[in-house]
Tab-separated table of C-alpha atoms in Angstrom:
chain	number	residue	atom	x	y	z
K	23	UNK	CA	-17.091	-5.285	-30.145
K	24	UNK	CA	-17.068	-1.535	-30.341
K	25	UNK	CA	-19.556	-1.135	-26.915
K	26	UNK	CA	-17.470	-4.206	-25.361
K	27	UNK	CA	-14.562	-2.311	-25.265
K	28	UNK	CA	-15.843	0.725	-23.945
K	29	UNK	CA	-18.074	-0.865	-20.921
K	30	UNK	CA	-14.069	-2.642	-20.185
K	31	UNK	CA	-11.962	0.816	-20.768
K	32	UNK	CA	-9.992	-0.574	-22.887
K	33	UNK	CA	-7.729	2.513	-23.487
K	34	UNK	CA	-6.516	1.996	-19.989
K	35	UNK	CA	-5.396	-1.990	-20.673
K	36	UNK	CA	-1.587	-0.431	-21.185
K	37	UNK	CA	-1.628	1.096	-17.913
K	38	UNK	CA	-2.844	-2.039	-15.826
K	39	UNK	CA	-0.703	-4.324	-17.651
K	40	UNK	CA	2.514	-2.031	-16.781
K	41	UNK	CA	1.426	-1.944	-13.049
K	42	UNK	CA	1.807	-5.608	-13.003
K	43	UNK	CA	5.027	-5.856	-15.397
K	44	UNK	CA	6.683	-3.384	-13.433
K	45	UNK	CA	6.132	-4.857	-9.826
K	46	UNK	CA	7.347	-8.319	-11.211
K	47	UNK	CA	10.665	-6.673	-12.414
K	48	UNK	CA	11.098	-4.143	-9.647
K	49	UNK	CA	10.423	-7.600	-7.046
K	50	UNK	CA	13.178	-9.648	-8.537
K	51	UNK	CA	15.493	-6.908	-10.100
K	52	UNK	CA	15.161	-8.250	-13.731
K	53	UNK	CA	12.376	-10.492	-14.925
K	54	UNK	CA	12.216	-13.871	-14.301
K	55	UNK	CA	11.767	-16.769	-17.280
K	56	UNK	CA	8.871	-18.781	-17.766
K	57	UNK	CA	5.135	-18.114	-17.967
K	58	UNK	CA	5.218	-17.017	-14.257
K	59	UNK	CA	5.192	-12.961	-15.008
K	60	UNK	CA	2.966	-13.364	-17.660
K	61	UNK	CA	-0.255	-15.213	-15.566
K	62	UNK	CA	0.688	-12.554	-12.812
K	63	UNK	CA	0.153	-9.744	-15.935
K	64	UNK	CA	-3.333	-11.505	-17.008
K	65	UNK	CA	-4.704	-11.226	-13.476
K	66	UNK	CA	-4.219	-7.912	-13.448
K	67	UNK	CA	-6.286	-6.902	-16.261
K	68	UNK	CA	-8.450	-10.035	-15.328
K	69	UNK	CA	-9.341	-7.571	-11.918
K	70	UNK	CA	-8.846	-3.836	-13.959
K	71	UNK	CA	-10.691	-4.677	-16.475
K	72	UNK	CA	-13.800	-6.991	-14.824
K	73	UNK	CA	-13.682	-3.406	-12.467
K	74	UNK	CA	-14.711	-1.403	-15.249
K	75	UNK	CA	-17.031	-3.443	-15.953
K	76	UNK	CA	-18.850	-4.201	-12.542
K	77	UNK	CA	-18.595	-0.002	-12.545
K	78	UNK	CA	-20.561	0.355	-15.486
K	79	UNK	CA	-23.191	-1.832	-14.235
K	80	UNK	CA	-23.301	-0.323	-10.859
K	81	UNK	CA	-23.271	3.775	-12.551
K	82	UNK	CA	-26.212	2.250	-14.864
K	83	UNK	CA	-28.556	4.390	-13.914
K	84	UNK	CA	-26.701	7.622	-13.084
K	85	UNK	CA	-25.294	6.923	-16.351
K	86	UNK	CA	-29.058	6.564	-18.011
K	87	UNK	CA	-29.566	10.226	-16.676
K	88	UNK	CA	-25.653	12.005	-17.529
K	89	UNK	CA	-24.518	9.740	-19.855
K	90	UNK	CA	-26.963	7.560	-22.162
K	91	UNK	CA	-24.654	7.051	-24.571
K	92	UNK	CA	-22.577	4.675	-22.758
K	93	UNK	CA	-23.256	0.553	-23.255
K	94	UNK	CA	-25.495	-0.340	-20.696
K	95	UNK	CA	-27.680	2.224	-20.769
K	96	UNK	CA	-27.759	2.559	-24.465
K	97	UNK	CA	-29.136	-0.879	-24.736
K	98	UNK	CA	-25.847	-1.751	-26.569
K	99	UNK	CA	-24.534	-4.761	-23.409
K	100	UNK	CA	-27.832	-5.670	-21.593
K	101	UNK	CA	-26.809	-5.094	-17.796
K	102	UNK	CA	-27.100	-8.775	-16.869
K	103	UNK	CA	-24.730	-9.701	-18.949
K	104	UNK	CA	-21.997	-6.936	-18.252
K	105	UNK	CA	-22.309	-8.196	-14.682
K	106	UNK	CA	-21.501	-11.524	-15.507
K	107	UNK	CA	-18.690	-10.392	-17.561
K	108	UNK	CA	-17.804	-7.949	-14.057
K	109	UNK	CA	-17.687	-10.446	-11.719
K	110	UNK	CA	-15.597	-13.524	-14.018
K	111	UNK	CA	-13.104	-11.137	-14.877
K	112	UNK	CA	-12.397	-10.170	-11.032
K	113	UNK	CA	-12.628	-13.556	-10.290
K	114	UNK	CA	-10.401	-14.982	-12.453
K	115	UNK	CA	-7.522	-12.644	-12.367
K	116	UNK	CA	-6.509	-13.845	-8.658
K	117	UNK	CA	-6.583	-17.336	-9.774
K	118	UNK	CA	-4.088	-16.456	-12.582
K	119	UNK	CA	-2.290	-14.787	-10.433
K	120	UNK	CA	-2.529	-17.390	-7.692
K	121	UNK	CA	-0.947	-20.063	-10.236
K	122	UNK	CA	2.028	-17.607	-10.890
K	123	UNK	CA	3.280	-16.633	-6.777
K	124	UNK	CA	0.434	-17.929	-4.339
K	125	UNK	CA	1.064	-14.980	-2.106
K	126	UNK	CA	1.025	-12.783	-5.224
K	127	UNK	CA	-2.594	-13.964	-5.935
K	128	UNK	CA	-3.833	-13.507	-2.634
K	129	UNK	CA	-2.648	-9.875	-2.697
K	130	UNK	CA	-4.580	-9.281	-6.187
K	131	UNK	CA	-7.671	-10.954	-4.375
K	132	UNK	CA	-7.674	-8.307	-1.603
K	133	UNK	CA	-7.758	-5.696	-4.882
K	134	UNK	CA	-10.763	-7.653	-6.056
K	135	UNK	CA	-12.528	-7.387	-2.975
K	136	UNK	CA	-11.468	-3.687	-2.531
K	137	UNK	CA	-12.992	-3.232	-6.085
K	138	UNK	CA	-16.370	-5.060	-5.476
K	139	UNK	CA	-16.607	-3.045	-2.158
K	140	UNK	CA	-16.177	0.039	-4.098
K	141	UNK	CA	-18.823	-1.006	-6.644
K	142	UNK	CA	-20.879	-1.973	-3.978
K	143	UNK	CA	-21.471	1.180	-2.867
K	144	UNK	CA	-18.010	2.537	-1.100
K	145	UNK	CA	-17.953	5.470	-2.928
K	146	UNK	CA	-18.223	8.096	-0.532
K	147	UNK	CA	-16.095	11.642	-1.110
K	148	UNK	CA	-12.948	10.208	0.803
K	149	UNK	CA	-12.841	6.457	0.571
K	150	UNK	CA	-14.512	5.996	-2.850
K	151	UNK	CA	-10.645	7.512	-4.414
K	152	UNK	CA	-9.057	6.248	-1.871
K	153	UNK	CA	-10.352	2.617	-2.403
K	154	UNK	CA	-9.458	3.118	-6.230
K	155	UNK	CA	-5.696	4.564	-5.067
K	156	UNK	CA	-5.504	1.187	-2.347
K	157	UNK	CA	-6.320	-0.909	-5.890
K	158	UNK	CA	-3.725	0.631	-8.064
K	159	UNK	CA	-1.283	0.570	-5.402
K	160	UNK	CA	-1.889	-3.270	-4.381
K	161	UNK	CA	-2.149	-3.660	-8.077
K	162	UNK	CA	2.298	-2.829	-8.470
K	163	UNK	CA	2.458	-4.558	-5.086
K	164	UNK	CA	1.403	-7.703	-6.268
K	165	UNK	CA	3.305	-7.364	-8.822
K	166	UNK	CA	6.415	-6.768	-6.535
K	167	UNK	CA	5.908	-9.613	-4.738
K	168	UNK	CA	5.532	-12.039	-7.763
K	169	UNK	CA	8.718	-10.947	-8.483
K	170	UNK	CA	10.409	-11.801	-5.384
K	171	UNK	CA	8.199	-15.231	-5.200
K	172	UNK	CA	9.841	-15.806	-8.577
K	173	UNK	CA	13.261	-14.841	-7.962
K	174	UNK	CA	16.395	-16.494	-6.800
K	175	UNK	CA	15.989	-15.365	-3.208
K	176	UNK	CA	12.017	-15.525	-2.419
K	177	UNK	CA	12.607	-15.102	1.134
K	178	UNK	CA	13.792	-12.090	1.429
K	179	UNK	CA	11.790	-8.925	2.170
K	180	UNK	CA	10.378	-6.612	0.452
K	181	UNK	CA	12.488	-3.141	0.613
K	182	UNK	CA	11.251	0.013	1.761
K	183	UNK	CA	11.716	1.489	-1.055
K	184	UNK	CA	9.180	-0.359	-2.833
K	185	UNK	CA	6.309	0.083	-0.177
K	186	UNK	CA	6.854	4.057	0.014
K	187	UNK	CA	6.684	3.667	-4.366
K	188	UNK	CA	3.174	1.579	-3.653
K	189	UNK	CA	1.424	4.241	-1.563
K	190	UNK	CA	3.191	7.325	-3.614
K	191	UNK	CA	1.247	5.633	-6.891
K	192	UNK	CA	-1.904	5.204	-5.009
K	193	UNK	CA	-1.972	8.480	-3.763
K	194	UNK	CA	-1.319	9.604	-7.634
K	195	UNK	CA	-4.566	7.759	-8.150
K	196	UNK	CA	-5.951	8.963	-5.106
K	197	UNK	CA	-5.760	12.734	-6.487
K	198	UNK	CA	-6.892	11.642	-9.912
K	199	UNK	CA	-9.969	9.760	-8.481
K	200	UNK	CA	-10.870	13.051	-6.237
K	201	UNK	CA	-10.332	14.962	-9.876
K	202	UNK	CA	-12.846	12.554	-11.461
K	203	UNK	CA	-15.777	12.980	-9.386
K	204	UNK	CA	-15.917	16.622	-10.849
K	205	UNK	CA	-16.298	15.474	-14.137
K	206	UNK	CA	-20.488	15.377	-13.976
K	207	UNK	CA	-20.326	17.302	-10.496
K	208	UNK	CA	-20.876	14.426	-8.544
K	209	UNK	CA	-19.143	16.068	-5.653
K	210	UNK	CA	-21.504	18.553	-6.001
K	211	UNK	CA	-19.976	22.695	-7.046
K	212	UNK	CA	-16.479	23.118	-7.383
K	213	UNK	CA	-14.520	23.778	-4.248
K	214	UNK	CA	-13.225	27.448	-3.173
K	215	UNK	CA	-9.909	28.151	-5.341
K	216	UNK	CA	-8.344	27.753	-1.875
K	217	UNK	CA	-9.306	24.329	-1.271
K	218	UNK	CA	-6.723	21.640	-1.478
K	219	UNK	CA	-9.978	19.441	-3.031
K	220	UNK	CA	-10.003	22.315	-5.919
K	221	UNK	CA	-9.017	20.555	-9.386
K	222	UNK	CA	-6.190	23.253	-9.869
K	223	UNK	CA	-4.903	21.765	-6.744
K	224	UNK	CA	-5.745	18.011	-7.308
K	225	UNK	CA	-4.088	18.330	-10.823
K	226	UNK	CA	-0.208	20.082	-9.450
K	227	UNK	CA	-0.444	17.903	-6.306
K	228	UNK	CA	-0.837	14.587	-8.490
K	229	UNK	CA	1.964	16.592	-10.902
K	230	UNK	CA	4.506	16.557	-7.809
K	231	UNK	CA	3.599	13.021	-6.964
K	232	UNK	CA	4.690	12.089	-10.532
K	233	UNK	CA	7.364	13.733	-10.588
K	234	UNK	CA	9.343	12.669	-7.035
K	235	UNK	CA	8.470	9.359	-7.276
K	236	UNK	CA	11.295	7.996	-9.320
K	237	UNK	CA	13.610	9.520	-6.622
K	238	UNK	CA	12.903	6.569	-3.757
K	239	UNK	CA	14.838	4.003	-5.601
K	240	UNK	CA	17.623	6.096	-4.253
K	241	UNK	CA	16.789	4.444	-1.053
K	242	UNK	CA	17.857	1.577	-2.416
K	243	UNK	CA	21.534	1.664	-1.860
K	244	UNK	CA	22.680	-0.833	-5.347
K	245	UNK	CA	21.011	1.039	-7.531
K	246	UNK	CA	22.756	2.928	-10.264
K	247	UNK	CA	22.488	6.592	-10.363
K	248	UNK	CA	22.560	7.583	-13.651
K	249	UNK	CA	19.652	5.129	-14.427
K	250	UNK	CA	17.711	7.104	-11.020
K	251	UNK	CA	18.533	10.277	-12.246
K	252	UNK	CA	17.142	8.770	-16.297
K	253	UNK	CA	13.771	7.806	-14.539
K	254	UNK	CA	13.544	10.967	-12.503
K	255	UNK	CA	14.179	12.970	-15.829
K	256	UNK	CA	11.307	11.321	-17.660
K	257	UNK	CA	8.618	11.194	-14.734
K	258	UNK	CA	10.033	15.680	-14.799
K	259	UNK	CA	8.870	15.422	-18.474
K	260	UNK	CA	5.368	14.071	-18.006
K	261	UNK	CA	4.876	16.182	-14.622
K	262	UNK	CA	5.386	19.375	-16.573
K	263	UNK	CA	2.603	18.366	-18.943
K	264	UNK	CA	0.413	18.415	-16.447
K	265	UNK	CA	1.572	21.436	-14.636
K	266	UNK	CA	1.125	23.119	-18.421
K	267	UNK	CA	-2.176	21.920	-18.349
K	268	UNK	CA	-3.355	23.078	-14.891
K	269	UNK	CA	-2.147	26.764	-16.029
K	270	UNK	CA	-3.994	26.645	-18.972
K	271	UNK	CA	-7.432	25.842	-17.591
K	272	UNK	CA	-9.068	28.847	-16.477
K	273	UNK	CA	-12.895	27.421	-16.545
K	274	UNK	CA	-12.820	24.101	-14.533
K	275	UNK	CA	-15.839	22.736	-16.185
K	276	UNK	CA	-16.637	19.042	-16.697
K	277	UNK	CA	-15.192	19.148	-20.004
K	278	UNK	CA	-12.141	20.706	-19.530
K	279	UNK	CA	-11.649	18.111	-15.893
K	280	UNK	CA	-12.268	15.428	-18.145
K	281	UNK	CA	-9.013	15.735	-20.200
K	282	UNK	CA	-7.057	17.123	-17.312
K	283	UNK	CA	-7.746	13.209	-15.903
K	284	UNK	CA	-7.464	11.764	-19.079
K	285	UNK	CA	-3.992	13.779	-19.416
K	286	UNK	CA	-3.678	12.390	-15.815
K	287	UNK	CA	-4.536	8.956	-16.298
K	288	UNK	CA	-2.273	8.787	-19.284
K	289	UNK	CA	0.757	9.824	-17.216
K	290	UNK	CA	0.214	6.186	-15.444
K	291	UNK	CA	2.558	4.772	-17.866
K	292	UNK	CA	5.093	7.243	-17.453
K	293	UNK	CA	5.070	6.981	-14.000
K	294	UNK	CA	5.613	2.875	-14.323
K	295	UNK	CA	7.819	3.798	-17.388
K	296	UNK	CA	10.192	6.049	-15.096
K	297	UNK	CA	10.239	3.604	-12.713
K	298	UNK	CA	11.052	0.804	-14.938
K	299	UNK	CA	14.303	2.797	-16.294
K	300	UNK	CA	15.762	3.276	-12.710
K	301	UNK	CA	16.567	-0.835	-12.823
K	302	UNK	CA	18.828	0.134	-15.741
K	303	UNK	CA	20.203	-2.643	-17.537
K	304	UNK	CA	19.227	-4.028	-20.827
K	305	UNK	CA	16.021	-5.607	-18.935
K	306	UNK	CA	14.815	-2.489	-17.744
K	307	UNK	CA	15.323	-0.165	-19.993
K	308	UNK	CA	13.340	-2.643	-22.237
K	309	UNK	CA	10.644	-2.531	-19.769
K	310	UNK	CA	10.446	0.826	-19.725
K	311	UNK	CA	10.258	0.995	-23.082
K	312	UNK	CA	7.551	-1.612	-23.440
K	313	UNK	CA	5.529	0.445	-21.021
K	314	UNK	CA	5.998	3.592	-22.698
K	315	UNK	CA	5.245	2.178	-26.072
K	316	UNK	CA	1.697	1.895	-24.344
K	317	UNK	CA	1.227	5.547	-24.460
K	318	UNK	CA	0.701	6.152	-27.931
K	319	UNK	CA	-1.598	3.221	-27.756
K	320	UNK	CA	-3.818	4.718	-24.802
K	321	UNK	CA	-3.904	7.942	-26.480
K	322	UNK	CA	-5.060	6.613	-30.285
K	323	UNK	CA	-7.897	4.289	-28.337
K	324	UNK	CA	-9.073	7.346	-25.787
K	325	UNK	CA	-11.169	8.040	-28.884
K	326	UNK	CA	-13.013	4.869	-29.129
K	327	UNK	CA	-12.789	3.435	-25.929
K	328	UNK	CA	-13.090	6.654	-23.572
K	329	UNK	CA	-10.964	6.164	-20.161
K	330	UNK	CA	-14.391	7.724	-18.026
């Protein structure tokens, strides 16, 4: 069970789960009764999670060389096997998702393809994190529009607002992904320290991100203030943990990248979290509190079921 939950990252369940919770009540501005949101939540860890897994099986061999302690390659999950697991996982999850908001399944199938296609082989410099950033960020979009399938106007558009949130979280992930490939030097020796690619960089850029994001549900013109200004002060709160972070890190070696993305991918709740808290109301402050509750459950499994 142990080696299972590694090869799916389990550690990082809380953070795909919260994508998905948070686009359904961001789409419909509270959260809908019924099963609905919950299928639209098991598809998305359905696709996260059979990703992980179709990763591990693709990295097998790299993995054999850098890291032969991980399941496949430690004989622990024969590769065969993994795969299958892989590819019914991302199968599955649009179907779920499907039965929930049709057009909300069809989005999460374009994130399974994307993630094949990036196991497959897309994993070049560029679009290898920005594939993994387009996932993420179709991830809360499908989400989103489960929501507004589900709720009592499921005509209407989708705001601005809630596209510009999309592509600020995948370009979070985007930085984080660019961090990652440092982590065995698989983007070969560290950029110059003037580099926008240089972890330093990568680490306060993805710190910013985090921390403005909360502030484009002021674009949406009914939403309450003082709840914007609550999620803005909490996404300010994780931000400056990774800001502390990046000035403490004078030696960018693998290790020390390593938990500056953990530290990074952590933050994923809070950015979810913040944005949760600037519906306000009883609903989303529970939300947000669901989603933060997360955190300390991430952190306690990073230990057994590492997040890289």
């Amino acid at each position: 069970m142990l080696a299972l939950g590694r090869l799916l990252r389990l550690s990082l369940a809380p953070s795909a789960a919260a994508d998905a919770a948070v686009g359904v009540l961001l789409g419909s501005s509270g959260w809908p009764s019924g099963g609905a949101p919950w299928l639209q939540i098991a598809g998305a860890l359905g696709v996260y999670h059979g990703g992980m897994a179709l990763n591990d099986w693709a990295d097998r061999r790299h993995d054999g060389a850098t890291r032969p302690e991980r399941p496949i390659p430690s004989g622990q999950i024969p590769a065969g096997a993994a795969l299958f697991l892989g590819l019914a996982l991302t199968l599955t999850g649009p179907l779920l998702a499907y039965l929930a908001v049709p057009l909300a399944g069809q989005v999460l199938g374009l994130v399974a393809l994307v993630s094949l296609a990036y196991n497959l082989g897309l994993r070049g410099s560029f679009i290898g994190p920005f594939l993994l950033g387009t996932c993420r960020a179709a991830n809360l979009s499908a989400g989103v529009l489960c929501g507004r399938g589900l709720s009592p106007d499921p005509t209407a558009g989708v705001a601005l607002w809630l596209v510009l949130v999309a592509a600020g979280y995948g370009l979070y992930v985007f930085l984080l992904s660019c961090l990652a490939r440092y982590e065995d030097l698989e983007a070969g020796p560290l950029p110059g320290a003037g580099s926008p690619f240089h972890p330093r960089k990568l680490l306060a850029l993805a710190a910013c991100v985090l921390a403005l994001l909360p502030l484009l549900r002021a674009l949406d013109g009914s939403a309450p203030r003082a709840w914007i200004a609550a999620g803005c002060g909490l996404a300010v709160i994780g931000a400056s943990g990774l800001l502390r972070r990046v000035r403490a890190i004078d030696d960018w070696n693998p290790s020390a990248i390593l938990g500056a993305m953990g530290m990074g991918l952590r933050r994923l709740l809070v950015v979810t979290g913040s944005l949760a808290l600037t519906q306000g109301g009883t609903i989303g402050v529970g939300v947000a509190a669901c989603v933060l509750c997360g955190y300390p459950v991430s952190y306690a499994l990073r230990r057994v079921f590492p997040p890289s």
